[in-house]
PDB file of C-alpha atoms in Angstrom:
ATOM      1  CA  MET A  11     -50.718  46.095  90.781  1.00  0.00           C
ATOM      2  CA  CYS A  12     -47.773  43.832  91.625  1.00  0.00           C
ATOM      3  CA  GLU A  13     -48.174  40.856  93.914  1.00  0.00           C
ATOM      4  CA  ALA A  14     -46.421  41.318  97.264  1.00  0.00           C
ATOM      5  CA  THR A  15     -43.250  39.342  97.879  1.00  0.00           C
ATOM      6  CA  THR A  16     -41.482  38.487 101.138  1.00  0.00           C
ATOM      7  CA  TYR A  17     -37.701  38.786 100.985  1.00  0.00           C
ATOM      8  CA  THR A  18     -35.441  37.252 103.629  1.00  0.00           C
ATOM      9  CA  VAL A  19     -32.665  39.810 104.087  1.00  0.00           C
ATOM     10  CA  GLY A  20     -29.370  38.031 103.384  1.00  0.00           C
ATOM     11  CA  ASP A  21     -31.192  34.855 102.269  1.00  0.00           C
ATOM     12  CA  SER A  22     -29.997  31.803 104.247  1.00  0.00           C
ATOM     13  CA  SER A  23     -27.178  33.797 105.907  1.00  0.00           C
ATOM     14  CA  GLY A  24     -29.682  36.216 107.405  1.00  0.00           C
ATOM     15  CA  TRP A  25     -29.060  39.586 109.041  1.00  0.00           C
ATOM     16  CA  ASP A  26     -25.466  38.925 110.099  1.00  0.00           C
ATOM     17  CA  ILE A  27     -22.139  40.769 110.073  1.00  0.00           C
ATOM     18  CA  SER A  28     -20.694  38.076 107.782  1.00  0.00           C
ATOM     19  CA  THR A  29     -23.479  38.484 105.197  1.00  0.00           C
ATOM     20  CA  ASP A  30     -22.529  40.337 102.027  1.00  0.00           C
ATOM     21  CA  LEU A  31     -25.619  42.562 101.957  1.00  0.00           C
ATOM     22  CA  ASP A  32     -24.378  44.429  98.887  1.00  0.00           C
ATOM     23  CA  THR A  33     -24.313  41.246  96.810  1.00  0.00           C
ATOM     24  CA  TRP A  34     -27.621  40.089  98.282  1.00  0.00           C
ATOM     25  CA  ALA A  35     -29.360  43.361  97.429  1.00  0.00           C
ATOM     26  CA  ASN A  36     -27.899  43.760  93.947  1.00  0.00           C
ATOM     27  CA  GLY A  37     -30.597  43.735  91.279  1.00  0.00           C
ATOM     28  CA  LYS A  38     -33.570  43.497  93.615  1.00  0.00           C
ATOM     29  CA  ALA A  39     -36.522  45.871  93.170  1.00  0.00           C
ATOM     30  CA  PHE A  40     -39.025  46.228  95.996  1.00  0.00           C
ATOM     31  CA  ASN A  41     -42.556  47.563  95.936  1.00  0.00           C
ATOM     32  CA  VAL A  42     -44.918  48.997  98.494  1.00  0.00           C
ATOM     33  CA  GLY A  43     -46.596  45.938 100.004  1.00  0.00           C
ATOM     34  CA  ASP A  44     -43.487  43.750  99.886  1.00  0.00           C
ATOM     35  CA  VAL A  45     -42.084  42.495 103.181  1.00  0.00           C
ATOM     36  CA  LEU A  46     -38.499  42.420 104.434  1.00  0.00           C
ATOM     37  CA  SER A  47     -37.851  39.508 106.786  1.00  0.00           C
ATOM     38  CA  PHE A  48     -34.849  39.818 109.105  1.00  0.00           C
ATOM     39  CA  GLN A  49     -33.477  36.621 110.726  1.00  0.00           C
ATOM     40  CA  TYR A  50     -30.815  37.224 113.391  1.00  0.00           C
ATOM     41  CA  PRO A  51     -29.508  35.954 116.753  1.00  0.00           C
ATOM     42  CA  SER A  52     -31.005  37.204 120.014  1.00  0.00           C
ATOM     43  CA  SER A  53     -27.743  39.031 120.743  1.00  0.00           C
ATOM     44  CA  ASP A  54     -28.499  41.519 117.943  1.00  0.00           C
ATOM     45  CA  SER A  55     -31.391  43.701 116.841  1.00  0.00           C
ATOM     46  CA  VAL A  56     -32.699  45.578 113.818  1.00  0.00           C
ATOM     47  CA  GLU A  57     -33.308  49.309 114.123  1.00  0.00           C
ATOM     48  CA  GLU A  58     -35.384  51.341 111.705  1.00  0.00           C
ATOM     49  CA  VAL A  59     -33.779  54.789 111.706  1.00  0.00           C
ATOM     50  CA  SER A  60     -33.655  58.141 109.913  1.00  0.00           C
ATOM     51  CA  LYS A  61     -31.166  58.848 107.136  1.00  0.00           C
ATOM     52  CA  ASP A  62     -28.906  60.786 109.532  1.00  0.00           C
ATOM     53  CA  SER A  63     -28.950  57.955 112.079  1.00  0.00           C
ATOM     54  CA  TYR A  64     -28.258  55.491 109.257  1.00  0.00           C
ATOM     55  CA  ASN A  65     -25.239  57.491 108.101  1.00  0.00           C
ATOM     56  CA  ASN A  66     -23.909  57.767 111.678  1.00  0.00           C
ATOM     57  CA  CYS A  67     -24.851  54.268 112.883  1.00  0.00           C
ATOM     58  CA  SER A  68     -26.814  55.830 115.717  1.00  0.00           C
ATOM     59  CA  THR A  69     -29.681  54.058 117.473  1.00  0.00           C
ATOM     60  CA  THR A  70     -30.375  56.974 119.831  1.00  0.00           C
ATOM     61  CA  ASN A  71     -33.507  58.120 118.006  1.00  0.00           C
ATOM     62  CA  ALA A  72     -34.577  54.838 116.393  1.00  0.00           C
ATOM     63  CA  LEU A  73     -38.011  54.925 114.793  1.00  0.00           C
ATOM     64  CA  GLN A  74     -38.526  51.249 115.655  1.00  0.00           C
ATOM     65  CA  THR A  75     -36.452  48.629 117.454  1.00  0.00           C
ATOM     66  CA  PHE A  76     -36.864  44.915 116.788  1.00  0.00           C
ATOM     67  CA  SER A  77     -35.123  42.287 118.907  1.00  0.00           C
ATOM     68  CA  ASN A  78     -37.094  39.046 118.613  1.00  0.00           C
ATOM     69  CA  GLY A  79     -34.724  37.410 116.093  1.00  0.00           C
ATOM     70  CA  ASN A  80     -37.460  37.034 113.483  1.00  0.00           C
ATOM     71  CA  THR A  81     -38.674  40.440 112.322  1.00  0.00           C
ATOM     72  CA  THR A  82     -40.917  41.209 109.371  1.00  0.00           C
ATOM     73  CA  VAL A  83     -41.220  44.766 108.108  1.00  0.00           C
ATOM     74  CA  PRO A  84     -43.870  45.482 105.474  1.00  0.00           C
ATOM     75  CA  LEU A  85     -42.938  48.306 103.106  1.00  0.00           C
ATOM     76  CA  THR A  86     -46.116  50.301 103.691  1.00  0.00           C
ATOM     77  CA  ARG A  87     -45.096  53.542 101.998  1.00  0.00           C
ATOM     78  CA  PRO A  88     -43.015  54.617  99.009  1.00  0.00           C
ATOM     79  CA  GLY A  89     -39.575  56.082  99.463  1.00  0.00           C
ATOM     80  CA  PRO A  90     -36.489  55.260 101.474  1.00  0.00           C
ATOM     81  CA  TRP A  91     -36.331  52.973 104.499  1.00  0.00           C
ATOM     82  CA  TYR A  92     -33.197  52.752 106.645  1.00  0.00           C
ATOM     83  CA  PHE A  93     -32.177  49.784 108.816  1.00  0.00           C
ATOM     84  CA  ILE A  94     -29.080  49.284 110.953  1.00  0.00           C
ATOM     85  CA  SER A  95     -27.822  46.683 113.389  1.00  0.00           C
ATOM     86  CA  GLY A  96     -28.457  47.554 117.022  1.00  0.00           C
ATOM     87  CA  ASN A  97     -24.785  46.743 117.603  1.00  0.00           C
ATOM     88  CA  ARG A  98     -22.967  49.937 116.587  1.00  0.00           C
ATOM     89  CA  LEU A  99     -19.728  48.081 115.789  1.00  0.00           C
ATOM     90  CA  TYR A 100     -21.623  45.790 113.405  1.00  0.00           C
ATOM     91  CA  CYS A 101     -23.259  48.800 111.782  1.00  0.00           C
ATOM     92  CA  LEU A 102     -19.901  50.526 111.383  1.00  0.00           C
ATOM     93  CA  GLY A 103     -18.676  47.279 109.814  1.00  0.00           C
ATOM     94  CA  GLY A 104     -21.380  47.496 107.159  1.00  0.00           C
ATOM     95  CA  MET A 105     -24.378  45.781 108.713  1.00  0.00           C
ATOM     96  CA  LYS A 106     -26.940  48.287 107.489  1.00  0.00           C
ATOM     97  CA  LEU A 107     -29.473  48.392 104.719  1.00  0.00           C
ATOM     98  CA  GLN A 108     -31.155  51.180 102.797  1.00  0.00           C
ATOM     99  CA  SER A 109     -34.253  50.185 100.855  1.00  0.00           C
ATOM    100  CA  TYR A 110     -36.753  51.910  98.592  1.00  0.00           C
ATOM    101  CA  GLY A 111     -40.421  51.046  98.431  1.00  0.00           C
ATOM    102  CA  ASN A 112     -41.626  51.591  94.867  1.00  0.00           C
ATOM    103  CA  ILE A 113     -45.204  52.164  93.764  1.00  0.00           C
ATOM    104  CA  ASP A 114     -46.326  49.297  91.511  1.00  0.00           C
ATOM    105  CA  GLY A 115     -42.733  48.764  90.404  1.00  0.00           C
ATOM    106  CA  HIS A 116     -42.699  51.999  88.380  1.00  0.00           C
ATOM    107  CA  SER A 117     -40.639  54.314  90.582  1.00  0.00           C
ATOM    108  CA  GLU A 118     -37.257  55.493  89.372  1.00  0.00           C
ATOM    109  CA  MET A 119     -35.867  54.238  92.689  1.00  0.00           C
ATOM    110  CA  THR A 120     -36.047  50.580  91.782  1.00  0.00           C
ATOM    111  CA  ARG A 121     -33.307  49.126  93.871  1.00  0.00           C
ATOM    112  CA  LEU A 122     -32.523  47.978  97.355  1.00  0.00           C
ATOM    113  CA  PHE A 123     -28.906  48.329  98.300  1.00  0.00           C
ATOM    114  CA  ALA A 124     -26.618  47.919 101.247  1.00  0.00           C
ATOM    115  CA  ASN A 125     -23.852  50.269 102.316  1.00  0.00           C
ATOM    116  CA  ILE A 126     -20.724  48.331 103.113  1.00  0.00           C
ATOM    117  CA  LEU A 127     -18.087  50.615 104.601  1.00  0.00           C
TER     118      LEU A 127
END
């Protein structure tokens, strides 16, 4: 079994509209048990959403809403996870992240990537 790792989304730039999430995510593989850490200003939030809400930048039916500026999300299950900014304009500008939790690093879905529109 792989040792869990905590990843700060966007590294030192954090969860921010100016962060190039595509470059940040390139080449990273995440496993069940790893943790995504989101650092952001109090004027924003992180929303865990469904694939449809992710594609439409909709927070209407968010699965979870985080707004404390320092959010950690453990990848507790395999498969896709979808995150968007609570600010729809930021989301439409590319501030959203789709991640895959892999089982022991052996899943075919071995990447985390951002969608920049």
